[in-house]
PDB file of C-alpha atoms in Angstrom:
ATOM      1  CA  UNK J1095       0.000   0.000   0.000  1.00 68.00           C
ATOM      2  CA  UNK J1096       3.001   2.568   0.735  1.00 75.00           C
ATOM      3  CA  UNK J1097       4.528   1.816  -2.339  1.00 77.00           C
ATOM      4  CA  UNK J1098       1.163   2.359  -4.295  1.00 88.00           C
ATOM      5  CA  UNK J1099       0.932   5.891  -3.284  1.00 92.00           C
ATOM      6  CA  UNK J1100       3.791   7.312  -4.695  1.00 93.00           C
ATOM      7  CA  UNK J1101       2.567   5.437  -7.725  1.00 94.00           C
ATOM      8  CA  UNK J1102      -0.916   6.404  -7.641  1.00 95.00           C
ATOM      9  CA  UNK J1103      -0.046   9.961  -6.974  1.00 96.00           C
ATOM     10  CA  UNK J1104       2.106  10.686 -10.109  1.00 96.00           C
ATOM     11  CA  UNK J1105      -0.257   9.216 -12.420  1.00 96.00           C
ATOM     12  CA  UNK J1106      -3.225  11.659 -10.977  1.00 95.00           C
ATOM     13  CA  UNK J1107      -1.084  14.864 -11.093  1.00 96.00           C
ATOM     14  CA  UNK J1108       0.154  13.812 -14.596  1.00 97.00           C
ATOM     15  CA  UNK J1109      -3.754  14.230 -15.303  1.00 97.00           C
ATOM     16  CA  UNK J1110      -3.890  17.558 -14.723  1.00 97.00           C
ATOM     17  CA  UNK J1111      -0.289  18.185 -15.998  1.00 97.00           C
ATOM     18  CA  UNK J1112      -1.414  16.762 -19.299  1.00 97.00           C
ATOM     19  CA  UNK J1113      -4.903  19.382 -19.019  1.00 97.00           C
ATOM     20  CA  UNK J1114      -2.646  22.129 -18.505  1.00 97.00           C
ATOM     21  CA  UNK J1115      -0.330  21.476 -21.449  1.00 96.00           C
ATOM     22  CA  UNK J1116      -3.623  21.380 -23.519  1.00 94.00           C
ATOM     23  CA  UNK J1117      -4.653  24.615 -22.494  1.00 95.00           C
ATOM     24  CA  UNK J1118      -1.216  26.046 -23.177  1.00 94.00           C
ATOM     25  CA  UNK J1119      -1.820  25.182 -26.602  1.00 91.00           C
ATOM     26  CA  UNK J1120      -5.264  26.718 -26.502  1.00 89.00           C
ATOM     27  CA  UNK J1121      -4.164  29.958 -25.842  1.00 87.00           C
ATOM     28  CA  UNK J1122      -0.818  29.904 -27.997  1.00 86.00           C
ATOM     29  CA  UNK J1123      -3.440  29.009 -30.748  1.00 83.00           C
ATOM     30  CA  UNK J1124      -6.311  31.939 -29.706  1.00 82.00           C
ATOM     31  CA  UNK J1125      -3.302  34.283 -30.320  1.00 78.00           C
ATOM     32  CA  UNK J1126      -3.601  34.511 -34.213  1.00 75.00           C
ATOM     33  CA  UNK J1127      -7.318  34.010 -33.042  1.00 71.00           C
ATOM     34  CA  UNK J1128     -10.340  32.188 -32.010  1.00 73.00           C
ATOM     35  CA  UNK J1129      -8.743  28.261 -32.228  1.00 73.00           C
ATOM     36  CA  UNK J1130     -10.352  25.621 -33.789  1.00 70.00           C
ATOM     37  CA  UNK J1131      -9.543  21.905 -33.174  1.00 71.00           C
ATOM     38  CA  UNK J1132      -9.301  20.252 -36.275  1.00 70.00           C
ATOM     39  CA  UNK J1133     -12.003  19.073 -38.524  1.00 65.00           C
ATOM     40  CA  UNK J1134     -14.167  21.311 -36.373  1.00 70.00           C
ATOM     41  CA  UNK J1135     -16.098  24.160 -38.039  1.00 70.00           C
ATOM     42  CA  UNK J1136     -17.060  26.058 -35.319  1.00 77.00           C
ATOM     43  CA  UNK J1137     -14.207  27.793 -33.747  1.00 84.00           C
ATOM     44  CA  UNK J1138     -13.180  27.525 -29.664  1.00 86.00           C
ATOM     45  CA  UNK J1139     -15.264  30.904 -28.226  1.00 90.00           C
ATOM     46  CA  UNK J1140     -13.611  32.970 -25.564  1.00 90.00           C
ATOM     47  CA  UNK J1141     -16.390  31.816 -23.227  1.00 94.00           C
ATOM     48  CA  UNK J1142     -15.624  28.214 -23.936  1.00 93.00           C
ATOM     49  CA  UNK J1143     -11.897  28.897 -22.864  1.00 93.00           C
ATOM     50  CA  UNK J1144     -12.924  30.206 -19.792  1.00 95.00           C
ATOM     51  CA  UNK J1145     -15.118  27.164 -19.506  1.00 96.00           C
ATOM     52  CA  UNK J1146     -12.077  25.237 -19.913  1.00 96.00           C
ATOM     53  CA  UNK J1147      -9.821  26.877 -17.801  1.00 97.00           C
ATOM     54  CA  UNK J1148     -12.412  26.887 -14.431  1.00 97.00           C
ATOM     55  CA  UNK J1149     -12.090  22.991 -15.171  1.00 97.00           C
ATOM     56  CA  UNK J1150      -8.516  22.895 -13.511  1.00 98.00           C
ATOM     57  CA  UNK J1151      -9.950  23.852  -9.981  1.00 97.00           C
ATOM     58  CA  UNK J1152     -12.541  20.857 -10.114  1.00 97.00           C
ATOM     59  CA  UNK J1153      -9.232  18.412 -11.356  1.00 97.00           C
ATOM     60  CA  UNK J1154      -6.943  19.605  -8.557  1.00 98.00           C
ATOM     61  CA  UNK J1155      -9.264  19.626  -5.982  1.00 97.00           C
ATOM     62  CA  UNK J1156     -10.167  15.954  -7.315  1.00 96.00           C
ATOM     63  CA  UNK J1157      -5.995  15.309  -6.875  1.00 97.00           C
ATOM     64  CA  UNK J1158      -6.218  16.788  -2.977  1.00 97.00           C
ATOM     65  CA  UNK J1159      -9.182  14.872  -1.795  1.00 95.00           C
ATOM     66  CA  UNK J1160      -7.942  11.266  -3.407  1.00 95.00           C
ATOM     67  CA  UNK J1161      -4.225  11.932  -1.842  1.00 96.00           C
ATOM     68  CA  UNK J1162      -5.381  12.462   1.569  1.00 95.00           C
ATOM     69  CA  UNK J1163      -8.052   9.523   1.281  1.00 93.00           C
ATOM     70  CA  UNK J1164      -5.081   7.378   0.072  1.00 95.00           C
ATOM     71  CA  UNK J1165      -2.698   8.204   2.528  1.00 95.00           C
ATOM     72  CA  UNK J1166      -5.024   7.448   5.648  1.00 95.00           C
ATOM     73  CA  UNK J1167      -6.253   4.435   4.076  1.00 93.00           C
ATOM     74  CA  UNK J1168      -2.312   3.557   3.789  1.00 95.00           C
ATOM     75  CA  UNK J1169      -2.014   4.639   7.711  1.00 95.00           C
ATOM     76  CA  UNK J1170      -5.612   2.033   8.356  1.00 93.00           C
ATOM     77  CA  UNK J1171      -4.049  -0.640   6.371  1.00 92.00           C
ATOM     78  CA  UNK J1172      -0.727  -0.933   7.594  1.00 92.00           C
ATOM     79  CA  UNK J1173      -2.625  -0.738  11.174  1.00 90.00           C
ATOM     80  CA  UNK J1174      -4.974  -3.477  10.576  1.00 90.00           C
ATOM     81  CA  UNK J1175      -3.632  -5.872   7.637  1.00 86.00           C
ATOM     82  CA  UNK J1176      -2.049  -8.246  10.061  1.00 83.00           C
ATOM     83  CA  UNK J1177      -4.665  -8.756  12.072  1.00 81.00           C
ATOM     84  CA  UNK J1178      -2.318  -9.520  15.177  1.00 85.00           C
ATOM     85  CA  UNK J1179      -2.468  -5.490  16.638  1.00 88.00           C
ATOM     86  CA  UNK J1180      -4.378  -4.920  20.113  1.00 86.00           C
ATOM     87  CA  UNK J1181      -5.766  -1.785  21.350  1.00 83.00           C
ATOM     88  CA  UNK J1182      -2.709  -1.478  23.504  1.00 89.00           C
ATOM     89  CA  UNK J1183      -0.182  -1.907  20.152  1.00 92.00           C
ATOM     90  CA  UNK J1184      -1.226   1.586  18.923  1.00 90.00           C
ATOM     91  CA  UNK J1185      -0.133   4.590  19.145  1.00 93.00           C
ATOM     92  CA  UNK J1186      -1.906   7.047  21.400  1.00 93.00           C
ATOM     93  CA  UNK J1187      -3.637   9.236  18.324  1.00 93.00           C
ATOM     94  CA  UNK J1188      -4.711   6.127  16.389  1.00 91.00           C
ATOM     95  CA  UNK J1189      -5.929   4.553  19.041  1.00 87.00           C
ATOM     96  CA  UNK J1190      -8.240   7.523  19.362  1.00 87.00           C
ATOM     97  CA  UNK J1191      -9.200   7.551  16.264  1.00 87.00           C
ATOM     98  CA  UNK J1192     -10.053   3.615  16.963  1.00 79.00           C
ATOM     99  CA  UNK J1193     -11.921   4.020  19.940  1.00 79.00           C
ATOM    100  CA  UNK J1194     -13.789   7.108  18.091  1.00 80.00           C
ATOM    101  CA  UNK J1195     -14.672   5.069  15.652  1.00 73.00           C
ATOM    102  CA  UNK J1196     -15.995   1.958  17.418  1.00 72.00           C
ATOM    103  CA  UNK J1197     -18.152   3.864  20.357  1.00 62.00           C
ATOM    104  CA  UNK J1198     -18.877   6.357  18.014  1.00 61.00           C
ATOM    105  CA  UNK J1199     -18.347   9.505  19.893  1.00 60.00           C
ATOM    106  CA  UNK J1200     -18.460  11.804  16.691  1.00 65.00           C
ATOM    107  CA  UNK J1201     -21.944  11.049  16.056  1.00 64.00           C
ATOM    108  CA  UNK J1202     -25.100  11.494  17.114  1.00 69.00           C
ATOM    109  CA  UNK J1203     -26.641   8.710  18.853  1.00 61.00           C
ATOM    110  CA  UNK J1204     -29.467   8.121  21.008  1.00 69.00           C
ATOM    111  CA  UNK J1205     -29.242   6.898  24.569  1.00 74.00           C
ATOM    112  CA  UNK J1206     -29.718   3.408  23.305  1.00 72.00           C
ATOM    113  CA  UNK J1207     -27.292   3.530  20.197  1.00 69.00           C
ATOM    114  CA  UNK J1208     -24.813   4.962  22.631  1.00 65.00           C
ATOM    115  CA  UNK J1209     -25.069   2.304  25.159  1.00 72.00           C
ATOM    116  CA  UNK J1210     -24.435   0.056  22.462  1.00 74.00           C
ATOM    117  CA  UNK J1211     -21.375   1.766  20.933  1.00 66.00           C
ATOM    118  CA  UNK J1212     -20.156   1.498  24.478  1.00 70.00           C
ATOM    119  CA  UNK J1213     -20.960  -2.084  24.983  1.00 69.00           C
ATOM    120  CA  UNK J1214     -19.104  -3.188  21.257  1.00 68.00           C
ATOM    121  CA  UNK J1215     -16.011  -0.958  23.018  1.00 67.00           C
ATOM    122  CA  UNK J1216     -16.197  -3.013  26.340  1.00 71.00           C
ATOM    123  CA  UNK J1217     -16.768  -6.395  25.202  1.00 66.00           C
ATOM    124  CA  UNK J1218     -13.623  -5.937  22.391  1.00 65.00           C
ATOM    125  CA  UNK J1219     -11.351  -4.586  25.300  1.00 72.00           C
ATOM    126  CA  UNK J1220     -12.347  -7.712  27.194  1.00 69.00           C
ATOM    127  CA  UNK J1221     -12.233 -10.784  25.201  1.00 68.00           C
ATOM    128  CA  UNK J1222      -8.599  -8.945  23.983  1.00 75.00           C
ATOM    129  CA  UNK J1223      -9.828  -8.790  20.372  1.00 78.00           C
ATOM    130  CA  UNK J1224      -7.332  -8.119  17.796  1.00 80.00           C
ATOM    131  CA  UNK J1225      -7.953  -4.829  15.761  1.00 80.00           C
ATOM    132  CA  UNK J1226      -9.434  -5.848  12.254  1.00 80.00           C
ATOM    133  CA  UNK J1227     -11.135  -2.345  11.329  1.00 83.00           C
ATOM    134  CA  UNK J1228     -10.063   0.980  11.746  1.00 85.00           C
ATOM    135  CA  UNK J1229     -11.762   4.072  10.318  1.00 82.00           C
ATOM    136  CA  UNK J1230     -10.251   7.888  10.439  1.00 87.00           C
ATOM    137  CA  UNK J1231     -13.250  10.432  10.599  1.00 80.00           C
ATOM    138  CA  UNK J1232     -12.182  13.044   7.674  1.00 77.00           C
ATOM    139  CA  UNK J1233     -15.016  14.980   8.867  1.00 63.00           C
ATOM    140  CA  UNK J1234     -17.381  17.187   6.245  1.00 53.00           C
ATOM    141  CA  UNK J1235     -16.512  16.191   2.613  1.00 59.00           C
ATOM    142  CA  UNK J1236     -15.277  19.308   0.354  1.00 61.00           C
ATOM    143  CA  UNK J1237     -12.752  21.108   2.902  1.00 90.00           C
ATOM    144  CA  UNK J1238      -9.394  19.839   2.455  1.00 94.00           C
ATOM    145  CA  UNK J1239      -6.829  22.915   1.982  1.00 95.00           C
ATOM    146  CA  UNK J1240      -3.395  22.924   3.477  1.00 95.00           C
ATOM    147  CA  UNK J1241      -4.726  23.822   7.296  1.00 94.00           C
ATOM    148  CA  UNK J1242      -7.146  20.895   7.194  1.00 94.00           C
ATOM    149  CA  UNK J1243      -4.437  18.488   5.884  1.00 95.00           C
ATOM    150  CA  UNK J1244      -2.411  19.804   9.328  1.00 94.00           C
ATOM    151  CA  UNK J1245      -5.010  19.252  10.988  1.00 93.00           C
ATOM    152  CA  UNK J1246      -5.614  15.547  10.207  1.00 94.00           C
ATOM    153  CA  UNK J1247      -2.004  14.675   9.706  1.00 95.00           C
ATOM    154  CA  UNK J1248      -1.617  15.734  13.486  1.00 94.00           C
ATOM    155  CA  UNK J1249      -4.370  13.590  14.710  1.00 92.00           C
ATOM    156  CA  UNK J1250      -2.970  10.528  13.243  1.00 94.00           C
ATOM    157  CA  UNK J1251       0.350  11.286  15.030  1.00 94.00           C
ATOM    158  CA  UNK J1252       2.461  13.058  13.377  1.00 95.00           C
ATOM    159  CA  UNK J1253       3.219  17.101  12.719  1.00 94.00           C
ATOM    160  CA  UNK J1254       3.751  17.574   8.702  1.00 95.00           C
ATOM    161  CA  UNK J1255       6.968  18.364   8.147  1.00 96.00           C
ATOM    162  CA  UNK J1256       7.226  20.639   4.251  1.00 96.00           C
ATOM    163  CA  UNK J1257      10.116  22.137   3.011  1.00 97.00           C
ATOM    164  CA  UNK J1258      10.552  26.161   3.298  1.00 97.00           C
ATOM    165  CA  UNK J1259       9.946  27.103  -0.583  1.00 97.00           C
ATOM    166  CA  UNK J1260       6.898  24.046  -0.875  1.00 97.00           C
ATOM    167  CA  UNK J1261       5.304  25.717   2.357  1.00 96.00           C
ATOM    168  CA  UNK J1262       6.013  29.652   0.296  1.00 96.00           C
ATOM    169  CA  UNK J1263       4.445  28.406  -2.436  1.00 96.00           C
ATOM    170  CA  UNK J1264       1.190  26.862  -0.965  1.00 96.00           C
ATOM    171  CA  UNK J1265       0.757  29.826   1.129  1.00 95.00           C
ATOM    172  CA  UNK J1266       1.666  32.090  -1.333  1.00 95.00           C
ATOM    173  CA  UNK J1267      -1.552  34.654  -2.215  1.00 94.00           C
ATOM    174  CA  UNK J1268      -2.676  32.840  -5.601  1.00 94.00           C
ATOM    175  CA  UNK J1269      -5.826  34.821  -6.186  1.00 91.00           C
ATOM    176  CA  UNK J1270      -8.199  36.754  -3.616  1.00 90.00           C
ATOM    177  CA  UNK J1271      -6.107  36.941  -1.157  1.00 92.00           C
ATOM    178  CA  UNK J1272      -6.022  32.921  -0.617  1.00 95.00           C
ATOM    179  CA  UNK J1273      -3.111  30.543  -1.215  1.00 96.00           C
ATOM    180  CA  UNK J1274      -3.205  27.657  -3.689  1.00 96.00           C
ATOM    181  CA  UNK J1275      -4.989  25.056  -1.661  1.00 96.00           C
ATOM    182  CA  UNK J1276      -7.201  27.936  -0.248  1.00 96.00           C
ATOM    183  CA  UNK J1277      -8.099  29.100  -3.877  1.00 96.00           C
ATOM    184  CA  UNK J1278      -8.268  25.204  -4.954  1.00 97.00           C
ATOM    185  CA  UNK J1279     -10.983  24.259  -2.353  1.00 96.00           C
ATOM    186  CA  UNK J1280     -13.313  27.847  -2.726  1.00 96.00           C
ATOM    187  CA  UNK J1281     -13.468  28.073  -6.120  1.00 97.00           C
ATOM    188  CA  UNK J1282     -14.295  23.863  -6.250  1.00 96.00           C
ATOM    189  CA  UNK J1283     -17.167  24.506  -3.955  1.00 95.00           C
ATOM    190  CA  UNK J1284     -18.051  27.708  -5.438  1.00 96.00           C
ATOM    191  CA  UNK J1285     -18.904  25.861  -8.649  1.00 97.00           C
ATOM    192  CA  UNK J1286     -20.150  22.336  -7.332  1.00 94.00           C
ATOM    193  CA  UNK J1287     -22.666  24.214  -5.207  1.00 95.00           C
ATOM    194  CA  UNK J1288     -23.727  26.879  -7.846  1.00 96.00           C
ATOM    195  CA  UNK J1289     -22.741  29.469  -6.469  1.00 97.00           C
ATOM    196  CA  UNK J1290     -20.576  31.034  -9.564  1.00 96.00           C
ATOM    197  CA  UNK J1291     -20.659  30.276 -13.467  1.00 97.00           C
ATOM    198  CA  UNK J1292     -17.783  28.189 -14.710  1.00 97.00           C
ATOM    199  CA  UNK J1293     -16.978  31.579 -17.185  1.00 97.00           C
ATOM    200  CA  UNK J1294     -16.595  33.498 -14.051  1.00 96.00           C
ATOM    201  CA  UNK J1295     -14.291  31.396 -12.588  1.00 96.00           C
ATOM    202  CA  UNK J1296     -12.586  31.329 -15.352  1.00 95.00           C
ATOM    203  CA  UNK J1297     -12.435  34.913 -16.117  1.00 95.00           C
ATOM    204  CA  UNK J1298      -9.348  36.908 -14.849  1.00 91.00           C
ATOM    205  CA  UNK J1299      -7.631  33.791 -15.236  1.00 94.00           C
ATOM    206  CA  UNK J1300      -4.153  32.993 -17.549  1.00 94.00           C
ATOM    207  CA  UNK J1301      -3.041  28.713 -17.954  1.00 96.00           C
ATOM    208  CA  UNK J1302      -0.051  30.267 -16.665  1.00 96.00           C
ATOM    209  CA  UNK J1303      -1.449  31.527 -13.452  1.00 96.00           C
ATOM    210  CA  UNK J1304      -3.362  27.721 -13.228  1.00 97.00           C
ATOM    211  CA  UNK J1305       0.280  26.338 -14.149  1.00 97.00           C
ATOM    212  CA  UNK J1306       1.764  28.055 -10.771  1.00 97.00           C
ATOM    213  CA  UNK J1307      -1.360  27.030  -9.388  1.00 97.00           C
ATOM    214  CA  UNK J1308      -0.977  23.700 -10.105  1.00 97.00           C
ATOM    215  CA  UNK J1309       3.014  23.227  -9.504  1.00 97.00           C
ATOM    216  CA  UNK J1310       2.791  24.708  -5.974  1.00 97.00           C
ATOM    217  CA  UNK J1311      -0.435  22.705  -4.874  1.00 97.00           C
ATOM    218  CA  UNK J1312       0.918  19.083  -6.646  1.00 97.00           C
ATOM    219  CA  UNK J1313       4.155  19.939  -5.311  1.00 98.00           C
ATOM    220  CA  UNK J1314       3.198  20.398  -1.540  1.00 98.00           C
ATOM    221  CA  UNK J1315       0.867  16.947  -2.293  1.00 98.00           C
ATOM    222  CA  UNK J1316       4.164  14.868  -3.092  1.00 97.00           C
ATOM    223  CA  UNK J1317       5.659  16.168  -0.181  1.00 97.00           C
ATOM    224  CA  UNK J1318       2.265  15.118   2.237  1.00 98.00           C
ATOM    225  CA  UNK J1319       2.649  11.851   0.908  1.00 97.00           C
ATOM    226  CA  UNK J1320       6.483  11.657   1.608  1.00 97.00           C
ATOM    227  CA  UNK J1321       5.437  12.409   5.010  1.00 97.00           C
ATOM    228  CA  UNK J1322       2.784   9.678   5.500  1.00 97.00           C
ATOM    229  CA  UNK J1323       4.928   7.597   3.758  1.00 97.00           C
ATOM    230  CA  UNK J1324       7.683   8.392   5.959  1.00 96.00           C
ATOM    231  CA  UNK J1325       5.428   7.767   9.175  1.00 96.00           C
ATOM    232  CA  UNK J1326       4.161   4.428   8.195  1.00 96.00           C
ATOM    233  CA  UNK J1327       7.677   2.919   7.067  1.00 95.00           C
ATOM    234  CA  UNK J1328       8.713   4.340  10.444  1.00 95.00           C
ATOM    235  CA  UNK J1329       6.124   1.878  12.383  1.00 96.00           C
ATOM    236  CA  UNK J1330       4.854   5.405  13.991  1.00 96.00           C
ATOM    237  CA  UNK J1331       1.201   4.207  14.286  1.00 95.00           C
ATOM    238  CA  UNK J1332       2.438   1.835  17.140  1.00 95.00           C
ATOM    239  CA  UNK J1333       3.316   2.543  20.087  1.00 95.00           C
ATOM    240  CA  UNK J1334       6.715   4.099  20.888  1.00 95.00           C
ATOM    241  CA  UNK J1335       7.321   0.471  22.869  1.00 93.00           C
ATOM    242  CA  UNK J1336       5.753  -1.583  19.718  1.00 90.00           C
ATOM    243  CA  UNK J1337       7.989  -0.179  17.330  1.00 92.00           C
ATOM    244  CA  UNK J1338      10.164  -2.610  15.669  1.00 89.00           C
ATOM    245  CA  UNK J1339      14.004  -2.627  17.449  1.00 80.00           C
ATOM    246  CA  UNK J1340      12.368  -1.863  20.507  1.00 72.00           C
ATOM    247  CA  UNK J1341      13.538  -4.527  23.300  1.00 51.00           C
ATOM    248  CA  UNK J1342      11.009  -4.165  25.784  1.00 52.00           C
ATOM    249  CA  UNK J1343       8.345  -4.402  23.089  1.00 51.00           C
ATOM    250  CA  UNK J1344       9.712  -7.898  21.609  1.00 50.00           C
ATOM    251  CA  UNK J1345      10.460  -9.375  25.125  1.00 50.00           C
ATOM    252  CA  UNK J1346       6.943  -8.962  25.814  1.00 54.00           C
ATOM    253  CA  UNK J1347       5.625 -10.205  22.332  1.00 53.00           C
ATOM    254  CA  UNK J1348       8.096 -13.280  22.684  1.00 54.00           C
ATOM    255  CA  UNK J1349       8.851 -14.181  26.142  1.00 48.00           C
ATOM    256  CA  UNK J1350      11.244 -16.845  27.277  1.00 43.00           C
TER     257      UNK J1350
END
């Protein structure tokens, strides 16, 4: 699973990548005017390019939101695929996230849903049950930018750690006063929800501003999942005395 998101990563971005090179054609073209693809009568309207260019905010938000569900299904996999991890083999964070998950303290239950959440909770700590499920809330869908990414990356144990020019660039003011990931997320809503045409997003608007746009959010994205990579590989979703190389943790996993 760690190696496949690397993997699955690169071919996503190269998506958009490829979109962007397509629309830098576009506009070369609609310099010696309106383009036209070929065998087409009609020619590409200015409206239509602006159509065309709003698209890159739905694609990279599309790249965010698939990363981060990747990576913490990488951080629940690696957790659960052996099927030999207690409650007690976790690290303090995920085993939040564990117990949040199986009593179901993020919801809203009734008094008898909540007695039962409770009861699942007790009866696994008792018989000793191995951990064979674990969920990570992501809360509401449609709000990952680069705080919420903090944010989550923190409760799963670990604080992000991005390189000084990535973390410029994603904070850098892209357009309205918000960074890339900022921008990425409003103007995605904005248009799922209705709430602006896709020519007014795309008005204002030059592939070579959505180029920056897209080489400052994709390359803060490789660098979250070098960090999630990074924490997994380094057994950090156990705890500190579960880790592999720890003595205490193997004598009491194999004693004499």
């Amino acid at each position: 699973m760690v190696a496949e998101l690397s993997r699955a990563f690169e071919e996503r971005q190269a998506e958009v990548s490829a979109y962007i090179e397509f629309l830098q054609s576009l506009e070369e073209a609609s310099r010696n005017g309106a383009p036209k693809l070929e065998n087409v009568d009609h020619a590409i309207s200015a409206d239509q390019q602006k159509i065309l260019y709003s698209s890159v905010y739905l694609q990279l938000y599309n790249l965010v939101e698939s990363t981060i569900n990747r990576c913490l299904e990488a951080v629940t996999s690696a957790a659960t695929a052996s099927g030999a991890l207690y409650a007690k083999d976790l690290s303090e964070s995920l085993r939040s996230e564990w117990v949040k998950g199986i009593a179901g303290t993020h919801k809203e239950l009734n008094t008898d849903n909540r007695f039962r959440a409770a009861m699942d909770l007790c009866e696994h700590l008792i018989s000793n049950r191995p951990i064979t499920a674990l969920s990570i809330g992501k809360g509401g869908g449609g709000n990952w930018d680069d705080n919420e990414i903090e944010i989550i990356s923190r409760r799963v144990g670990f604080t992000l750690n991005v390189s000084r020019p990535v973390y410029q660039g994603i904070k850098r003011q892209y357009r309205d006063g918000m960074g890339a990931l900022s921008a990425v997320k409003k103007y995605r809503n904005d248009l799922a929800h209705g709430s602006i045409s896709f020519i007014e997003c795309g008005s204002d608007v030059s592939v070579s501003d959505l180029e920056r746009l897209k080489d400052n959010t994709t390359d803060y994205l490789r660098e979250v999942v070098g960090n999630f990579i990074a924490y997994i590989e380094g057994f950090e979703y156990l705890a500190p005395d579960r880790r592999p190389g720890n003595t205490i943790g193997e004598q009491e996993n194999n004693p004499t």
